[in-house]
JSON list of C-alpha atoms in Angstrom, two decimals:
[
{"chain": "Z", "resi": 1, "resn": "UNK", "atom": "CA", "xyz": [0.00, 0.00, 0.00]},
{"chain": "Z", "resi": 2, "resn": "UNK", "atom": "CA", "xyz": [1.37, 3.41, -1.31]},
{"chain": "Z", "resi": 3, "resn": "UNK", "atom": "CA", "xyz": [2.70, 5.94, 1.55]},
{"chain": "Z", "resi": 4, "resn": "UNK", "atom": "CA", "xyz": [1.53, 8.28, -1.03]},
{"chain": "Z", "resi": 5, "resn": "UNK", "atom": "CA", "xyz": [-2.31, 7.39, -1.79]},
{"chain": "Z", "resi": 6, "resn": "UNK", "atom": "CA", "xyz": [-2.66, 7.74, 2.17]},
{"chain": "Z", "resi": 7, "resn": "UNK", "atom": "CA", "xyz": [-1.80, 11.44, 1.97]},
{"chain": "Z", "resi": 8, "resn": "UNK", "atom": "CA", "xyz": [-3.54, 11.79, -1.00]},
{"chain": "Z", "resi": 9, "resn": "UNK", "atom": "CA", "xyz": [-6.57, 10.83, 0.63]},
{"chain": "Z", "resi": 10, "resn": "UNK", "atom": "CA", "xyz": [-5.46, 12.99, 4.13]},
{"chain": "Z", "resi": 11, "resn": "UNK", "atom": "CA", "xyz": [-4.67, 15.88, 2.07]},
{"chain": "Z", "resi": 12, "resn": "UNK", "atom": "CA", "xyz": [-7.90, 15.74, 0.32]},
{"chain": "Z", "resi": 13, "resn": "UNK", "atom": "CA", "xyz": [-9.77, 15.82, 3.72]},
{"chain": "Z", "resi": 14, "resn": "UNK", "atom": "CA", "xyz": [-7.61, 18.26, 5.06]},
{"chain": "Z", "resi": 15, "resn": "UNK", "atom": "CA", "xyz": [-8.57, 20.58, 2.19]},
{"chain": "Z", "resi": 16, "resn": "UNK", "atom": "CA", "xyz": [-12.33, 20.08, 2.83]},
{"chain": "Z", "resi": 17, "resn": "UNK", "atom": "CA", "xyz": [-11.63, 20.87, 7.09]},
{"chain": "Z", "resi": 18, "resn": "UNK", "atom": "CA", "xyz": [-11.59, 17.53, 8.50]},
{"chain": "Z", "resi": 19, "resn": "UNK", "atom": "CA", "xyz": [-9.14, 17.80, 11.36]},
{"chain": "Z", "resi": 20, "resn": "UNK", "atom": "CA", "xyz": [-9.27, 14.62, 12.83]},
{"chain": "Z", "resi": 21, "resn": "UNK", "atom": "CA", "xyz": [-8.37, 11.26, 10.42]},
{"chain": "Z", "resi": 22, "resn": "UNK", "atom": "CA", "xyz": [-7.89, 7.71, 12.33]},
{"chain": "Z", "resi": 23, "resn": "UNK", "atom": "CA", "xyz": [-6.39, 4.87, 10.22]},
{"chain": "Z", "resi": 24, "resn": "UNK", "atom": "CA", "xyz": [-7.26, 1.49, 11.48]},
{"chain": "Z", "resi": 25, "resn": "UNK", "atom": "CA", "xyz": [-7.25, -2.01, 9.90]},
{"chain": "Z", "resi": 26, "resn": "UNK", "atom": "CA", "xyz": [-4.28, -3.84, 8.21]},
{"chain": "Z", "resi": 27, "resn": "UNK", "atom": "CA", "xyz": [-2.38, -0.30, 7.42]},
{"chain": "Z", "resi": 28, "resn": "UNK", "atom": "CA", "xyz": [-2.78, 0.95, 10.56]},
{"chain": "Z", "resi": 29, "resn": "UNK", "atom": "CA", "xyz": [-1.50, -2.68, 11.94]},
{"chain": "Z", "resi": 30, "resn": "UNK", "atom": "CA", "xyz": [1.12, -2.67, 8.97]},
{"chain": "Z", "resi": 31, "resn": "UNK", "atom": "CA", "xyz": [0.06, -5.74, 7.60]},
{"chain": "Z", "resi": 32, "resn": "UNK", "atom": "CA", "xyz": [-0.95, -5.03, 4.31]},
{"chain": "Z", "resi": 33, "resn": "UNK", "atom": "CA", "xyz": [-1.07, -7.46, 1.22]},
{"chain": "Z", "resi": 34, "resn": "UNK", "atom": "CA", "xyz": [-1.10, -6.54, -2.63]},
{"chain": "Z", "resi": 35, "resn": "UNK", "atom": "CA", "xyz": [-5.20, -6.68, -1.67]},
{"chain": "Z", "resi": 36, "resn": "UNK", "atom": "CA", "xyz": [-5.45, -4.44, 1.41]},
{"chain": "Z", "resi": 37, "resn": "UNK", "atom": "CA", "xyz": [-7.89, -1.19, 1.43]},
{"chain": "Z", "resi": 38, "resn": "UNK", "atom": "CA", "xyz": [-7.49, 1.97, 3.65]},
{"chain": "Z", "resi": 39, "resn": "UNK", "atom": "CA", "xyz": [-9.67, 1.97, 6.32]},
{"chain": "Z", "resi": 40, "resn": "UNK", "atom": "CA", "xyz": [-10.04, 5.65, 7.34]},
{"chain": "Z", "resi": 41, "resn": "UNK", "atom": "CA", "xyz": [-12.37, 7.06, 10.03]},
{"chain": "Z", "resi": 42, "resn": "UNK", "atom": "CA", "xyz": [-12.95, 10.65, 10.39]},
{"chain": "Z", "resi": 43, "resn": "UNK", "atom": "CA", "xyz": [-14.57, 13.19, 12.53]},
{"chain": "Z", "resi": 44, "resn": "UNK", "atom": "CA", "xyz": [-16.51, 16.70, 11.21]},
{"chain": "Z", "resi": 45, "resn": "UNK", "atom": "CA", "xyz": [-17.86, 15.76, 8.26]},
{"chain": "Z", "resi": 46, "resn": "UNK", "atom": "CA", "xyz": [-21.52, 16.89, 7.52]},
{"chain": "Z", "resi": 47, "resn": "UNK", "atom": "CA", "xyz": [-24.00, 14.29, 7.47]},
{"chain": "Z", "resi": 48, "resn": "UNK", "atom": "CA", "xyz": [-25.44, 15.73, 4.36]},
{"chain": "Z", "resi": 49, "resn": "UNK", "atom": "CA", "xyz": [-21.86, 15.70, 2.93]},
{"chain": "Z", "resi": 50, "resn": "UNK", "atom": "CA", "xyz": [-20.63, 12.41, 3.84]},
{"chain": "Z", "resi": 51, "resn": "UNK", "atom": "CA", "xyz": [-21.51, 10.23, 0.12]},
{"chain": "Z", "resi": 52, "resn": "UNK", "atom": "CA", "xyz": [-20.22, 13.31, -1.29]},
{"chain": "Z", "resi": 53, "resn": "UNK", "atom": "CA", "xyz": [-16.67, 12.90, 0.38]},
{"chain": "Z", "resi": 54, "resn": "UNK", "atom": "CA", "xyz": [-16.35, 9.22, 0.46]},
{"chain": "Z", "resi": 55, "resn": "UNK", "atom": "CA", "xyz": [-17.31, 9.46, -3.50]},
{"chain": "Z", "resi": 56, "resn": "UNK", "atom": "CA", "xyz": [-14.94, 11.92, -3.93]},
{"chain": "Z", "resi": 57, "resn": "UNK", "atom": "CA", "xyz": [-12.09, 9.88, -1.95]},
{"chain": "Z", "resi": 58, "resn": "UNK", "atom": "CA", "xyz": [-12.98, 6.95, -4.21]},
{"chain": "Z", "resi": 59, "resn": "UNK", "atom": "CA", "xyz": [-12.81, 8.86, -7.09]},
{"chain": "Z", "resi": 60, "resn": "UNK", "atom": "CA", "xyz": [-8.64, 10.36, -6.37]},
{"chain": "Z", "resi": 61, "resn": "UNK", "atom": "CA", "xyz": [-7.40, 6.64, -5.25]},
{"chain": "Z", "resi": 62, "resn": "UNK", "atom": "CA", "xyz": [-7.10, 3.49, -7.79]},
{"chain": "Z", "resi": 63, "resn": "UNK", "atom": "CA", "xyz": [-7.02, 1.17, -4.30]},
{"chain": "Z", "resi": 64, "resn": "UNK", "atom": "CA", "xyz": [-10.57, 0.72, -2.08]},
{"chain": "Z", "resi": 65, "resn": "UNK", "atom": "CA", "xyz": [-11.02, 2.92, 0.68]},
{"chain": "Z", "resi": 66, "resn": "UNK", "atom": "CA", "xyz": [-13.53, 2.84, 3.40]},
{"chain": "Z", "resi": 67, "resn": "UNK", "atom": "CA", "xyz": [-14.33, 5.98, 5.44]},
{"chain": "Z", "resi": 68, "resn": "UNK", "atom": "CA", "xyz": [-16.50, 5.42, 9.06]},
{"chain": "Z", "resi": 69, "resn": "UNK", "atom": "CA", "xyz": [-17.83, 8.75, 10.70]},
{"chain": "Z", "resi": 70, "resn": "UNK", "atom": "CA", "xyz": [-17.08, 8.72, 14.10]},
{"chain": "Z", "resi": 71, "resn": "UNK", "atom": "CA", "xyz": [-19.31, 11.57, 14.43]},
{"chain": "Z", "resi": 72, "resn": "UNK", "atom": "CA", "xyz": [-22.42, 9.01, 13.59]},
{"chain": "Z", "resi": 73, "resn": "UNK", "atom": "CA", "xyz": [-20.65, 5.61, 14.71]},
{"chain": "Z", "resi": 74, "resn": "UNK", "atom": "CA", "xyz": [-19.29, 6.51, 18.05]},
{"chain": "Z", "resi": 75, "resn": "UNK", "atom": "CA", "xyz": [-19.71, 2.56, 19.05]},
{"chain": "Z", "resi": 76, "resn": "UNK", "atom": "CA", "xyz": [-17.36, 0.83, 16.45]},
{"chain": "Z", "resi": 77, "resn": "UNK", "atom": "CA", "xyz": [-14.70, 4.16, 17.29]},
{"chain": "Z", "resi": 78, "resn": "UNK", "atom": "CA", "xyz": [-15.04, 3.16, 20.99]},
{"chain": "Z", "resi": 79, "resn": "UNK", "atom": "CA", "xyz": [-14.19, -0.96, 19.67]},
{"chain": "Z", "resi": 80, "resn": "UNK", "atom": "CA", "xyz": [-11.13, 0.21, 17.55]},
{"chain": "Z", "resi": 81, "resn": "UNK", "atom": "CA", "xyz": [-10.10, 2.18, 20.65]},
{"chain": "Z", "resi": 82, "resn": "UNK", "atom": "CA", "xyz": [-10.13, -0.52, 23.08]},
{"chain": "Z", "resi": 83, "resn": "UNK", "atom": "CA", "xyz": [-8.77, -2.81, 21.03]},
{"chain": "Z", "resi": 84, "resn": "UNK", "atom": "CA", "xyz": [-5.84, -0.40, 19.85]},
{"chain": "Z", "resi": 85, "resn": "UNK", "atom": "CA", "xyz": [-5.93, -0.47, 16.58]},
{"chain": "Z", "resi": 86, "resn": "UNK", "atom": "CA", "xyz": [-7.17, 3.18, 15.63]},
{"chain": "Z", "resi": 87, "resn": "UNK", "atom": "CA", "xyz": [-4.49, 5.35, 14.91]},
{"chain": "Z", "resi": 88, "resn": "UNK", "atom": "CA", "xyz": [-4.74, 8.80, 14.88]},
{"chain": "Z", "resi": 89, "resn": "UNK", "atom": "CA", "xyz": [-2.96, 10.33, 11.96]},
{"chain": "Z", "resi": 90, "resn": "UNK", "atom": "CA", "xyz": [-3.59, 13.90, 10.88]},
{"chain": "Z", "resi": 91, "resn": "UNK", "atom": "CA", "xyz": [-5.09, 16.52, 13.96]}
]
């Protein structure tokens, strides 16, 4: 998995005002394969703009991404927490 379609995708939400992006999954436990997605969560996106943003995301990377709102799935954040596997990576 590319260091650099991870910042494309952080630099795209950056632009938009998400401050907070987690990475969790195999790239966050660096145990990708020529198969592994980024699993992204984020906090501050508009409901109303969320399909709009993930689309988007989809739309700059050639890999599969998935993007959770923490902002509407607190639950699964508080499971990645506990179980240490979200990293936080752009505040």
């Amino acid at each position: 998995m590319s260091d650099k379609l991870l910042r494309c995708a952080i630099d795209y939400l950056n632009s938009i005002g998400i401050r907070e992006v987690y990475l969790f999954g195999s790239l966050a436990r660096k145990e990708t394969t020529t198969y592994s997605d980024i699993d992204l969560t984020v906090r501050g996106i508009k409901p109303e703009d969320f399909f709009t943003v993930y689309g988007e995301l989809l739309i700059r990377k050639t890999n599969s991404i998935d993007l959770i709102d923490l902002d509407i799935q607190s639950d699964f954040g508080e499971q990645l927490t506990k179980s240490g596997e979200l990293k936080r990576i752009y505040v």
